[in-house]
XYZ file of C-alpha atoms in Angstrom:
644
model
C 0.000 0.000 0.000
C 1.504 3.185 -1.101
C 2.085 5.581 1.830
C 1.544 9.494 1.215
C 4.101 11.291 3.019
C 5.116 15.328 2.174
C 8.097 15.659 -0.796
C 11.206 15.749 0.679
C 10.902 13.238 3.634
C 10.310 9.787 2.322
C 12.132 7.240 3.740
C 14.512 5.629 1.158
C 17.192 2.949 1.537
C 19.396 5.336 -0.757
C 21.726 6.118 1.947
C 24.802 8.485 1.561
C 27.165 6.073 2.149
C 25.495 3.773 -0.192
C 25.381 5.859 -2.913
C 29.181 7.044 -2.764
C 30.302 3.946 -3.007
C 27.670 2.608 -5.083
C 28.404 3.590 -9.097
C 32.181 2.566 -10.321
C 33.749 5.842 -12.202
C 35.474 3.845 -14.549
C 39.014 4.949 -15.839
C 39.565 3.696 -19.305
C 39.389 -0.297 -20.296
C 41.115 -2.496 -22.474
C 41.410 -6.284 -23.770
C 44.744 -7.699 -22.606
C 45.281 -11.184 -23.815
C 42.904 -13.101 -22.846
C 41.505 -10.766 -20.053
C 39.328 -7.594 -19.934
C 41.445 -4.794 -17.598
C 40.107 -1.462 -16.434
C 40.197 1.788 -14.052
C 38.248 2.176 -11.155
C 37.982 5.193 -8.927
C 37.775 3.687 -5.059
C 36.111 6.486 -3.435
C 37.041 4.067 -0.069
C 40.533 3.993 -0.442
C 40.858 8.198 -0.372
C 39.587 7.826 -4.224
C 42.570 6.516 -5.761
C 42.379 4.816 -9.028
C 42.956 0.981 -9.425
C 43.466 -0.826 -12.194
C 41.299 -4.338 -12.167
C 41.323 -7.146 -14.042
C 38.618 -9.957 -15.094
C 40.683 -13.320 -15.799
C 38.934 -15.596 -18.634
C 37.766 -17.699 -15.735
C 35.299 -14.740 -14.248
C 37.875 -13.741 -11.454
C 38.115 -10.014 -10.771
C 41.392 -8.880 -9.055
C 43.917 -5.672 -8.336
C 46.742 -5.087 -10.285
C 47.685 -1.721 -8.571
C 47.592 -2.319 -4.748
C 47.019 0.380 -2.395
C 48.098 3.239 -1.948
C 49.323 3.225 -5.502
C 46.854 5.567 -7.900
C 46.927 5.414 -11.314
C 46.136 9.089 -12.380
C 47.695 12.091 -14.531
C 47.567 15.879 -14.003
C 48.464 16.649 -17.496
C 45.777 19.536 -18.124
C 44.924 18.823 -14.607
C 42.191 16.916 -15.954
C 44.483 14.028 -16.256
C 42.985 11.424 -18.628
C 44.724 8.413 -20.189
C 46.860 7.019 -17.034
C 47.404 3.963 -17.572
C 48.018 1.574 -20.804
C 49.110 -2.628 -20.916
C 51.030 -5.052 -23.170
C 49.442 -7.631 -24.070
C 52.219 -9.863 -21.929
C 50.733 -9.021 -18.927
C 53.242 -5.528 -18.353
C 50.834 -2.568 -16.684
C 52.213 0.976 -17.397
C 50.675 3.773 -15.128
C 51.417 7.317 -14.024
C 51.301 7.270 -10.603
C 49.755 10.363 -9.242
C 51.994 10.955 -6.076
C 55.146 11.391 -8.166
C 53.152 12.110 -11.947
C 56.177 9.671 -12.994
C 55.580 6.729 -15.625
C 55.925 3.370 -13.386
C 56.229 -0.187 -14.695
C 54.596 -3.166 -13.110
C 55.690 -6.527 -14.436
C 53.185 -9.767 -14.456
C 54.933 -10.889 -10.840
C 54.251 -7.294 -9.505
C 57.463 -5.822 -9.710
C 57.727 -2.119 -9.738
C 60.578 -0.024 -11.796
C 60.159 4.026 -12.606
C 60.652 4.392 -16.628
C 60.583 8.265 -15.975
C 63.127 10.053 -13.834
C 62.230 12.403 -10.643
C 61.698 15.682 -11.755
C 60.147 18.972 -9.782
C 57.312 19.399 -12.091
C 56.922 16.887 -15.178
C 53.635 15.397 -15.697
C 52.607 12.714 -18.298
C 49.199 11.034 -19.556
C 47.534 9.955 -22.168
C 49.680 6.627 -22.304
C 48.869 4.301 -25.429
C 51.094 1.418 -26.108
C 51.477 0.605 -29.732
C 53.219 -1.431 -31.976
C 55.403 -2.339 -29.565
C 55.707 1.433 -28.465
C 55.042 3.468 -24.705
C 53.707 6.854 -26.416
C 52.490 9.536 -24.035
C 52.072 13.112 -23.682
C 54.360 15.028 -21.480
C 53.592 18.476 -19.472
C 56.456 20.218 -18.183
C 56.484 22.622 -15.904
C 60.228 23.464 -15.135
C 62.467 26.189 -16.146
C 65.734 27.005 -16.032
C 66.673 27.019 -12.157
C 64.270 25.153 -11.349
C 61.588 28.396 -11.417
C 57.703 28.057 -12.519
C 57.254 28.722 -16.346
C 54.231 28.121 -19.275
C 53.768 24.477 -19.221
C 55.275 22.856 -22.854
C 53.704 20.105 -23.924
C 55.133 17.289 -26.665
C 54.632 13.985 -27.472
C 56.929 11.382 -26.421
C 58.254 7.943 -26.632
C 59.254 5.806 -23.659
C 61.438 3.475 -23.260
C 60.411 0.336 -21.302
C 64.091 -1.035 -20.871
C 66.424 -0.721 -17.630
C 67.590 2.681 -18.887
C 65.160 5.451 -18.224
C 65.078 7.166 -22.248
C 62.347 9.567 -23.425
C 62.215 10.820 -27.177
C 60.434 13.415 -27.986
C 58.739 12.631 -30.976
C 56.337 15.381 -32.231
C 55.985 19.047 -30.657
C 55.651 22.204 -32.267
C 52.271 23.214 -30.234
C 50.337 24.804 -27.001
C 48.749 21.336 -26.526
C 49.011 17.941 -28.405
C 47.014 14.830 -27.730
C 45.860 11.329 -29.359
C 48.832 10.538 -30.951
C 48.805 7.261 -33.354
C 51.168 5.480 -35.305
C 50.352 4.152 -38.849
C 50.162 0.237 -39.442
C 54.192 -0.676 -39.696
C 55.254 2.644 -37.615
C 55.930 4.705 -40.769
C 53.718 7.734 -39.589
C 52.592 9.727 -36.765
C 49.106 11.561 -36.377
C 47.774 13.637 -33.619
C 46.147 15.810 -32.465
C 47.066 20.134 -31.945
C 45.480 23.195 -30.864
C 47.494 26.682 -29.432
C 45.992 29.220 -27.295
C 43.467 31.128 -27.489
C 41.599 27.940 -28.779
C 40.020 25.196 -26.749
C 40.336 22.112 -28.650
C 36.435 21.981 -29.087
C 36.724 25.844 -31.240
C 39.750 24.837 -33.236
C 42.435 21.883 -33.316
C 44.111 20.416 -35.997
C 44.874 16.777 -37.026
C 48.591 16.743 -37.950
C 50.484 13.649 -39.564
C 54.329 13.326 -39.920
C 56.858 10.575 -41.163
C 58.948 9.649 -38.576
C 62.143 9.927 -39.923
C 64.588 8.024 -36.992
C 61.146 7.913 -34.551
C 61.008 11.642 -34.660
C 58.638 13.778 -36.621
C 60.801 16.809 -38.362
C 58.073 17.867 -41.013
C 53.985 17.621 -40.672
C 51.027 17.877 -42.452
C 47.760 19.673 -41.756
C 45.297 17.254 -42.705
C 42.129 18.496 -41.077
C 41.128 21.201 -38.495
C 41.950 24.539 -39.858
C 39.033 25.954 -39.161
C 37.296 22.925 -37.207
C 37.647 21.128 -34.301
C 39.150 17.441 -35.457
C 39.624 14.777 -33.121
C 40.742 11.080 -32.618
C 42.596 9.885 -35.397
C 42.472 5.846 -36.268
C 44.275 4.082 -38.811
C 42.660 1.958 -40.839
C 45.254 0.811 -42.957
C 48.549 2.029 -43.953
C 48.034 5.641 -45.860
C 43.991 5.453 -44.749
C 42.586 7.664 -41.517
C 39.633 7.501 -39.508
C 38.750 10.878 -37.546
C 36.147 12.847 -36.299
C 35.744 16.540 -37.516
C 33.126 19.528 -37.188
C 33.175 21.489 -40.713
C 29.678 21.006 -40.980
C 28.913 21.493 -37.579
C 28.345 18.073 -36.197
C 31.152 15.855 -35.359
C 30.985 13.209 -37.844
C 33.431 10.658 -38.864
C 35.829 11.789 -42.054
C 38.202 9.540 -43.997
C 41.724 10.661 -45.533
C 43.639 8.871 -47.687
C 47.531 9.302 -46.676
C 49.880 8.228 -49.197
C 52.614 10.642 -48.212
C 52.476 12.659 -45.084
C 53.984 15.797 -47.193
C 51.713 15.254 -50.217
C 49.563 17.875 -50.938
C 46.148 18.210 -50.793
C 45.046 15.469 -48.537
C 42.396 13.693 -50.106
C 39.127 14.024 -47.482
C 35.550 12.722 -47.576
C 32.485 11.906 -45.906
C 31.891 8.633 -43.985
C 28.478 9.458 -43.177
C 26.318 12.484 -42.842
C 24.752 12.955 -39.588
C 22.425 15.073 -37.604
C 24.213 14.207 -34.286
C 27.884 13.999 -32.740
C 30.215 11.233 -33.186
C 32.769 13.212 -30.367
C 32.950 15.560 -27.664
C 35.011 18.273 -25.815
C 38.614 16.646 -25.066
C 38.525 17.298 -21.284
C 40.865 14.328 -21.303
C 43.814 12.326 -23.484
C 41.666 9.077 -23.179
C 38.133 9.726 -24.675
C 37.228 7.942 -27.368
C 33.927 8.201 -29.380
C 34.667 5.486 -32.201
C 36.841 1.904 -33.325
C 37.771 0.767 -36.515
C 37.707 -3.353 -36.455
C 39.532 -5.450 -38.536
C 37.035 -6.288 -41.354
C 36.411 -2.974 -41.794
C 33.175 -1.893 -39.669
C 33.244 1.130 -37.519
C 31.412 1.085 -34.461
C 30.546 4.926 -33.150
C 28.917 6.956 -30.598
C 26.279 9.065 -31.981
C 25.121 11.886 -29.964
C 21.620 14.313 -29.983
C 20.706 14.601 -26.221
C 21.353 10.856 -25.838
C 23.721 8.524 -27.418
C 23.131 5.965 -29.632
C 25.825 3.269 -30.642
C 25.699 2.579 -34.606
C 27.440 0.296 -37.045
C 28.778 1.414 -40.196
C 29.464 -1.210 -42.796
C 32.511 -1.121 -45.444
C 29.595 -0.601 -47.721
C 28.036 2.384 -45.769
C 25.289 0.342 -44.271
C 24.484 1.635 -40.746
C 22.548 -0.513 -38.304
C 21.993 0.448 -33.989
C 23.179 -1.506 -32.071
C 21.124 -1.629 -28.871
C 22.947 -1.598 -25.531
C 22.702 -0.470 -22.147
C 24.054 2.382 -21.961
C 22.596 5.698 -23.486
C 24.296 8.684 -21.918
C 27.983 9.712 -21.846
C 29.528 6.627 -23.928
C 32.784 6.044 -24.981
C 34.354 2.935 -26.944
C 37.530 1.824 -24.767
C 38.933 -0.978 -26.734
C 37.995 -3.542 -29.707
C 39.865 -6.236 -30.377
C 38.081 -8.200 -33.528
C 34.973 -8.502 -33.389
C 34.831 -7.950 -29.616
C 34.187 -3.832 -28.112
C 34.392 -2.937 -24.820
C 31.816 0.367 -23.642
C 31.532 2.356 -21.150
C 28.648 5.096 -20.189
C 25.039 4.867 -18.433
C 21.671 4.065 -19.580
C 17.981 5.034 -18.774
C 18.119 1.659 -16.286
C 21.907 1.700 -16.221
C 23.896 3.311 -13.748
C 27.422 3.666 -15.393
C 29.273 0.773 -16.167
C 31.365 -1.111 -18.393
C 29.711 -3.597 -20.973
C 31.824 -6.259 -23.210
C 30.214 -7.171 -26.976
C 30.800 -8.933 -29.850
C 29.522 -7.064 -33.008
C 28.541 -10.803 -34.401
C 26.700 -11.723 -31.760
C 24.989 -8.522 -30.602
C 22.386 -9.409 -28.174
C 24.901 -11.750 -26.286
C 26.047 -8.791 -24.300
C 28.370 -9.428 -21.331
C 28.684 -6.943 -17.940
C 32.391 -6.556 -16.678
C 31.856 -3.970 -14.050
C 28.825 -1.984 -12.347
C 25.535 -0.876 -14.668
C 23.290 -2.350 -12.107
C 21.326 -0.905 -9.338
C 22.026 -2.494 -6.249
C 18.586 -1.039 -5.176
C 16.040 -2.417 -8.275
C 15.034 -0.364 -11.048
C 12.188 0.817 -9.204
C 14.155 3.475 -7.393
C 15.581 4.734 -10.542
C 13.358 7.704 -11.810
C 13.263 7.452 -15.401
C 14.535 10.765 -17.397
C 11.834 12.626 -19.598
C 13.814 14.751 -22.239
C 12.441 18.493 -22.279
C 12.723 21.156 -24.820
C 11.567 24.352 -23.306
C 11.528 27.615 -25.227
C 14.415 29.929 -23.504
C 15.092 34.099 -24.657
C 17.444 32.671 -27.762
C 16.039 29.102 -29.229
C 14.674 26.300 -27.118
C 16.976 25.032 -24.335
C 17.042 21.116 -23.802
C 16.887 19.087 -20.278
C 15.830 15.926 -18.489
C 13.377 16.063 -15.953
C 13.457 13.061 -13.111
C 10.537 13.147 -11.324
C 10.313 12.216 -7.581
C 10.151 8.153 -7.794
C 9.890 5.869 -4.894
C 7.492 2.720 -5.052
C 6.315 2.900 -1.398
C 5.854 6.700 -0.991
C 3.529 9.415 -3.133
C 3.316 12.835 -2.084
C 0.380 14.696 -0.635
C -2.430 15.085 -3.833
C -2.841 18.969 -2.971
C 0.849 19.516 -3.014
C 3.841 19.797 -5.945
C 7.172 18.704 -5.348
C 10.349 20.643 -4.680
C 12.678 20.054 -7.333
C 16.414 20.483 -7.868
C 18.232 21.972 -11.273
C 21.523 20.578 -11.938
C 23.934 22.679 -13.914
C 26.912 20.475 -15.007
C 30.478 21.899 -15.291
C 32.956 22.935 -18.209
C 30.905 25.192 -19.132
C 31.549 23.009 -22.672
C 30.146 19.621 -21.630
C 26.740 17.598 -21.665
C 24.695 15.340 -19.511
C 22.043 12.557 -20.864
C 19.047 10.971 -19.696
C 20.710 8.224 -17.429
C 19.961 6.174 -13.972
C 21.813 8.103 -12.154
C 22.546 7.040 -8.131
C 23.181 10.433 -7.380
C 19.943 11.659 -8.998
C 17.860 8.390 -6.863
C 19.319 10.020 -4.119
C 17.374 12.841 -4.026
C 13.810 11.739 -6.420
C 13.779 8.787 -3.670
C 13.269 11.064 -1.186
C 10.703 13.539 -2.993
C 12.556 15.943 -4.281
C 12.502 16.267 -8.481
C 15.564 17.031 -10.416
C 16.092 18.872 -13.280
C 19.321 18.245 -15.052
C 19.889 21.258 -18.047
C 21.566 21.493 -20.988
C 21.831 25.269 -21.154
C 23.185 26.813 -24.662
C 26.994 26.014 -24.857
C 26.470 22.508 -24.272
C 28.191 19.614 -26.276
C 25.472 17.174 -27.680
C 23.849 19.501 -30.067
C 25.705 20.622 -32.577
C 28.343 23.608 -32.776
C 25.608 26.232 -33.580
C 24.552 25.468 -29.350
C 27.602 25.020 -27.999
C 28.592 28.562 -28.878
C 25.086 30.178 -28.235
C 27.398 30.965 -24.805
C 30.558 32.517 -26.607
C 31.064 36.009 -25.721
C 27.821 34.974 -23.057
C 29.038 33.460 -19.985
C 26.667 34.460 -17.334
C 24.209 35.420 -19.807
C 23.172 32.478 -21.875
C 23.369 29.893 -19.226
C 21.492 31.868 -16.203
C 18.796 32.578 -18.878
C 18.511 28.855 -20.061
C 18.504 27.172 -16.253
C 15.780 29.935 -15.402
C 13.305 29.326 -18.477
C 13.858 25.609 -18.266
C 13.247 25.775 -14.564
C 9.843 28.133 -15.112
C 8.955 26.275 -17.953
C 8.704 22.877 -15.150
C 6.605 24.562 -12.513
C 4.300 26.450 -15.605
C 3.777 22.594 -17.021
C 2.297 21.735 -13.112
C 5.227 19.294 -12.548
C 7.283 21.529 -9.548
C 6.397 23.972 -6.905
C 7.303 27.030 -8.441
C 8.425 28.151 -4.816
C 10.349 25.464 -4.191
C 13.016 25.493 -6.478
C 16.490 25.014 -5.792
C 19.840 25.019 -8.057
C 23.000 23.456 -7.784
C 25.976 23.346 -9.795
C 29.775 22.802 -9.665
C 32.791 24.799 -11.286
C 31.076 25.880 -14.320
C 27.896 25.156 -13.024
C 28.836 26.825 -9.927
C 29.346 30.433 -11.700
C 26.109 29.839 -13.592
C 24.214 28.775 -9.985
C 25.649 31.979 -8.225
C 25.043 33.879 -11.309
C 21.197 33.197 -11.132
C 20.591 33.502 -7.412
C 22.001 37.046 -8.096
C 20.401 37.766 -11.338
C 16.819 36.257 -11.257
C 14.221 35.627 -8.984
C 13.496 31.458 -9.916
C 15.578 29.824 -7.234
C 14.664 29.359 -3.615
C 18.439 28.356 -2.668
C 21.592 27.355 -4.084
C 23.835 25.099 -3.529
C 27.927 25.943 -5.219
C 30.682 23.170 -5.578
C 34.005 24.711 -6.497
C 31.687 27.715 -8.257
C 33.113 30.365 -9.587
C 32.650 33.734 -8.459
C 35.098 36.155 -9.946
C 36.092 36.153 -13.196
C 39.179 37.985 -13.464
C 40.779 36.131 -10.457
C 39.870 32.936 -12.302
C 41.830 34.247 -15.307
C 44.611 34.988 -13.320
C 44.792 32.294 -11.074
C 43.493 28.539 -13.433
C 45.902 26.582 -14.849
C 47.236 26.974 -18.435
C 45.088 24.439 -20.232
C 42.266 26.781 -19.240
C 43.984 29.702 -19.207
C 42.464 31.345 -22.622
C 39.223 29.640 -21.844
C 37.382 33.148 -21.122
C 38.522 34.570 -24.266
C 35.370 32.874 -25.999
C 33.361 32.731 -22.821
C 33.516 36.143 -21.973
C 35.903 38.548 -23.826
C 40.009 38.815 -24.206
C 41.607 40.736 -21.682
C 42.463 43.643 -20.975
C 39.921 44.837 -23.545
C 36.802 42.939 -21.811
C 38.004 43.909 -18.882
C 34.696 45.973 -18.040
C 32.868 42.642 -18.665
C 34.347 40.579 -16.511
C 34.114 42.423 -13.842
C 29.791 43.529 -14.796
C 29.345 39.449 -15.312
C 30.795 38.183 -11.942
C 28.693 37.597 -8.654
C 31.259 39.137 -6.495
C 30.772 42.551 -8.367
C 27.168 42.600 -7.294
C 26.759 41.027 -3.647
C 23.908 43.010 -2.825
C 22.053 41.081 -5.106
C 22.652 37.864 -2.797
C 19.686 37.326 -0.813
C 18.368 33.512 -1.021
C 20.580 30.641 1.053
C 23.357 28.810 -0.152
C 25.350 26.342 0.699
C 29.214 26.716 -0.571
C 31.084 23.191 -1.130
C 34.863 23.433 -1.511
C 37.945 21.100 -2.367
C 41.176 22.652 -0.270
C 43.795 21.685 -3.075
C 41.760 22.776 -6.046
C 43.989 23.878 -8.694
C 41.337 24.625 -10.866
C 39.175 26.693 -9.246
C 40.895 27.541 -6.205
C 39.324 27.760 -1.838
C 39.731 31.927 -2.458
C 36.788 32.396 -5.077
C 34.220 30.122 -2.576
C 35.839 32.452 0.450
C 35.215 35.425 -1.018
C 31.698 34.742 -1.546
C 30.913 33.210 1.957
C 32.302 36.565 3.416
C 30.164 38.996 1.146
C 27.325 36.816 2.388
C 28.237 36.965 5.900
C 28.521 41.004 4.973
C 25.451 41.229 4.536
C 23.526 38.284 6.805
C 22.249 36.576 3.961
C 21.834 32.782 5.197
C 24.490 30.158 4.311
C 26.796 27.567 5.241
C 30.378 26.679 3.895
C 32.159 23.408 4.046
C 35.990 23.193 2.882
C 37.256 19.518 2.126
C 40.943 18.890 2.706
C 42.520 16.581 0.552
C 40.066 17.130 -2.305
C 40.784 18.854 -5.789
C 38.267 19.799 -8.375
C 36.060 17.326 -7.721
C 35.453 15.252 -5.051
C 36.541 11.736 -5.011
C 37.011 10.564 -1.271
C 34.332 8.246 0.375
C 34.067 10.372 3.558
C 33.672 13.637 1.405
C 30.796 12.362 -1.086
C 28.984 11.109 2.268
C 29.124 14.145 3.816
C 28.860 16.620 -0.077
C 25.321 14.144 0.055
C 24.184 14.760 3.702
C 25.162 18.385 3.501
C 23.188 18.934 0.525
C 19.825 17.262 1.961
C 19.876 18.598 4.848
C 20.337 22.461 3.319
C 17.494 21.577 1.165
C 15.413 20.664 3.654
C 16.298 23.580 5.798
C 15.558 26.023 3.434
C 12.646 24.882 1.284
C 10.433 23.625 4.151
C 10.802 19.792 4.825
C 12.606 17.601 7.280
C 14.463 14.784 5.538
C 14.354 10.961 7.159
C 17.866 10.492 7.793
C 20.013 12.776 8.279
C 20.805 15.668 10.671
C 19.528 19.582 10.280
C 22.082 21.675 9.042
C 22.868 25.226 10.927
C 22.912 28.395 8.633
C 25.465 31.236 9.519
């Protein structure tokens, strides 16, 4: 019998603790030998990153003990930390040290890298017998601070520590891949002021003594190309935006100085085979050996398709729907990654000949039944410059129902970057909060990824503009459909997110609350203080400087703290390198200035992002009880929360 209880303080198994450690945040997978290895965050073990293994007979087991952690700071988004041999050999940056560490199949450990004071290296990819990676250093003469450089470079895997640099000649460089035989290099190149999603360049080079002298511009010029596959020995596979949607593009290489580079058309499509290259390791598409492609297609959700040497394209249906990537093939066997509508992220294994046969290495369930998963609907609500897109999750619990004369409060999500996207996806973190009667609305504001170019720079030149008026029509458009209390509307929001959340409490009157992780607040301290793979970011967001410097200074929250009068609660990593403590501390004191209801919690030992058990139990706890202190309910299980 189905109890009716007001939103906000149902009872739900969904516990903090449970949910922290319930989802695996998977860190790239691959097929070695006979055995299917991958990354796993442990938010338990301080949220270091493992690398696991399932053995042909089923058997799951560590390969990187504790306290080891396999993860890079290259960008400080890292990505791409840790490759294998088939023979068993593990390669890994270890994120104490950033050094490149060799285990053997026994366990043995031995640095390939030497100690440095600042040298950083990621996106590993062994190939062809090769250790490739990218290196970040951030050394200068005399051992002062200087502008990161950035090459590609070749490891050696001997008893001698030996790196080559093998291709430079760039701000940034990433996906590098060597041709069939080792005859040629491609990869991938961008220089400030671009991000690699406005313009980047795929480059290809003979590698004359395993060093690139002279490249080629094959794609990119005026596009944003990424990930580029060999499919034979002068033939490439990449993804490119000229028409603005990523689809896949095919170049035939017979000389990497021959001019023009023959270019064409895999398929047409009205959706995204790539993303924004927050990290060396995404990939959005394979090439297997008979000559099928298997690739991520993106409009709001993914879909997984299969394009046939004769152009025939069938779906493939699988799990996951929302945030996929391809990790590895090897023939006729894929292995995926992402989340689906009743798929919490995971990692699925499946052969392409035997579709519906397909096998679960590592999460993708819900240890609580699919009846606690809400189930996304996708919105498109008209918003001030075209219609804005989101996924609404209503309040779902299969023993509870709210009172019939009351709406539920509901929750808007603003992800990071700003350039990213979220899909429709069972989400444990969303089940969190719809299992206890509150709704959530997760937005895709304008100068999100998943739509095309034309939306993802509806926001350049319009940070704090664009977004704030996207979150606040999608959130009115909710409450004038009869779905949310129109009073009860909170919004919450991290980095990115966090500016936009801080940015709207300020600048409209939609939200009740608001809740900023690592937000931003200031805009010309955050292009002063953020690291250098960010560090031209605002250029497109907002304006170069010193011209825009007027703008900056009109679009940040701090400017205008008299415009600060609902609560919020202020959620903060104490090493954040990204976004660092100073920009949340100068907010909670113009709040305290002026009496305006809030609460801040600093996290030592936590970057941008959380990632420690302890700190996503109490980030959860926090959050409810804030809610529930400020928009009117008490929640079952967990403790009020004093404002200052």
């Amino acid at each position: 019998m189905t109890e009716h209880l007001p939103y906000g303080s149902w009872p739900s198994p969904l516990t903090a603790e449970a949910v922290a450690s319930a989802s695996p945040r998977i860190e790239g997978a691959r097929f070695v030998g006979g055995e299917v290895w991958w990354g796993e965050t442990i938010p338990g073990e301080g949220g270091r990153t493992s690398v696991r293994r399932r053995t042909a007979s089923g058997d799951v087991d560590d390969l990187l003990p504790s306290p080891h952690s396999a993860r890079s700071r290259v960008h400080e988004y890292g990505g791409g930390a840790w490759t294998a041999a088939d023979d068993g050999r593990l390669f890994f940056v270890e994120k104490a040290d950033q050094r490149v560490w060799l285990r053997e199949p026994g366990g043995q450990l031995r640095a390939l890298t030497p100690e440095t004071v600042d040298t950083r290296f990621g996106g590993l990819s062994w190939q062809q017998g090769v250790l490739l990676a990218i290196r970040e250093s951030h050394e200068a003469p005399g051992g002062e601070r200087a502008i990161p450089q950035r090459d590609i470079v070749r490891i050696g895997v001997g008893e001698k520590i030996e790196i080559t640099c093998v291709a430079s000649g760039s701000d940034f460089v990433a996906q590098p891949a060597l041709s069939p035989g080792g005859r040629m290099l491609a990869w991938i190149a961008w220089d400030h002021p671009d991000m690699p999603w406005d313009r980047a360049e795929l480059r290809v080079g003979a590698l004359q003594d395993g060093v690139v002298r002279e490249w080629t511009t094959v794609a990119g010029a005026d596009s944003s190309a990424l990930q580029p596959v060999w499919a034979g020995a002068d033939e490439l596979l990449y993804a490119d935006d000229p028409t603005g949607r990523w689809n896949l593009w095919r170049a035939q290489v017979p000389a990497p100085t021959a001019h023009p580079i023959e270019s064409h058309h895999v398929q047409s499509a009205d959706a995204d085979t790539g993303g924004p290259l927050w990290v060396l390791g995404a990939k959005w598409f394979a090439h297997l050996e008979d000559g099928r492609i298997l690739a991520v297609r993106t409009q709001g959700s993914d879909d997984l398709v299969v394009i046939g040497p004769d152009g025939v394209i069938s779906l493939l249906a699988a799990p996951p729907t929302s945030g996929i990537t391809v990790e590895d093939v090897r023939g006729t066997r894929v292995l995926i990654a992402g989340a689906g509508v009743d798929a919490p992220p995971g990692l699925w294994e499946i052969d392409l000949d035997r579709p519906t046969e397909i096998s679960l290495v590592r999460g993708g369930e819900s240890p609580w039944g699919a009846d606690w998963m809400p189930h996304p609907r996708a919105l498109s609500t008209p918003g001030p410059r075209g219609p804005v897109h989101a996924f609404a999750y209503p309040p779902t619990n299969p023993h509870v129902a709210g009172p019939e004369d009351e709406l539920p409060p509901y929750i808007v999500f603003v992800h990071g970057g700003p350039t990213a996207h979220v899909g429709g996806a069972a989400s444990d973190r969303i089940a969190y909060f719809t299992s206890r009667g509150i709704g959530v609305l997760d937005v895709n504001y304008g100068g999100s990824s998943g739509y095309g170019r034309e939306y993802r720079e509806r926001l350049r030149g319009q940070w704090g503009i664009v977004d704030v008026e996207d979150v606040a029509a999608a959130a009115r458009g909710l409450a004038a459909e009869g779905f949310a209390d129109p009073a009860r509307i909170a919004i919450d929001g991290g980095s990115a997110g966090g500016w936009t959340v801080l940015a709207a409490v300020a600048n409209t009157d939609v939200f009740a609350a608001g809740i900023s992780r690592y937000g931003v607040g200031d805009a010309r301290a955050l292009a002063a203080d953020t690291h250098d793979f960010e560090a031209r970011y605002l250029d497109g967001l907002i304006g170069p400087l010193p011209e825009a410097e007027d703008v900056y200074i009109e679009r940040s929250p701090l400017t205008h703290p008299e415009r600060f009068t609902v609560p919020l609660l202020l959620l903060q990593g104490a090493d954040d390198a990204v976004v660092p403590p100073a920009q949340s501390e100068s907010i909670r004191d113009a709040l305290a200035a002026r009496g305006v209801p809030h609460a801040y919690v600093l996290y030592e030992g936590e970057g941008h992002g959380f990632r420690q058990a302890k700190t996503l139990v109490h980030a959860y706890q926090t959050q409810l009880a804030f809610l529930g202190a400020v928009l009117g309910f008490e929640p079952d299980d967990v403790a009020p929360l004093r404002l200052d």
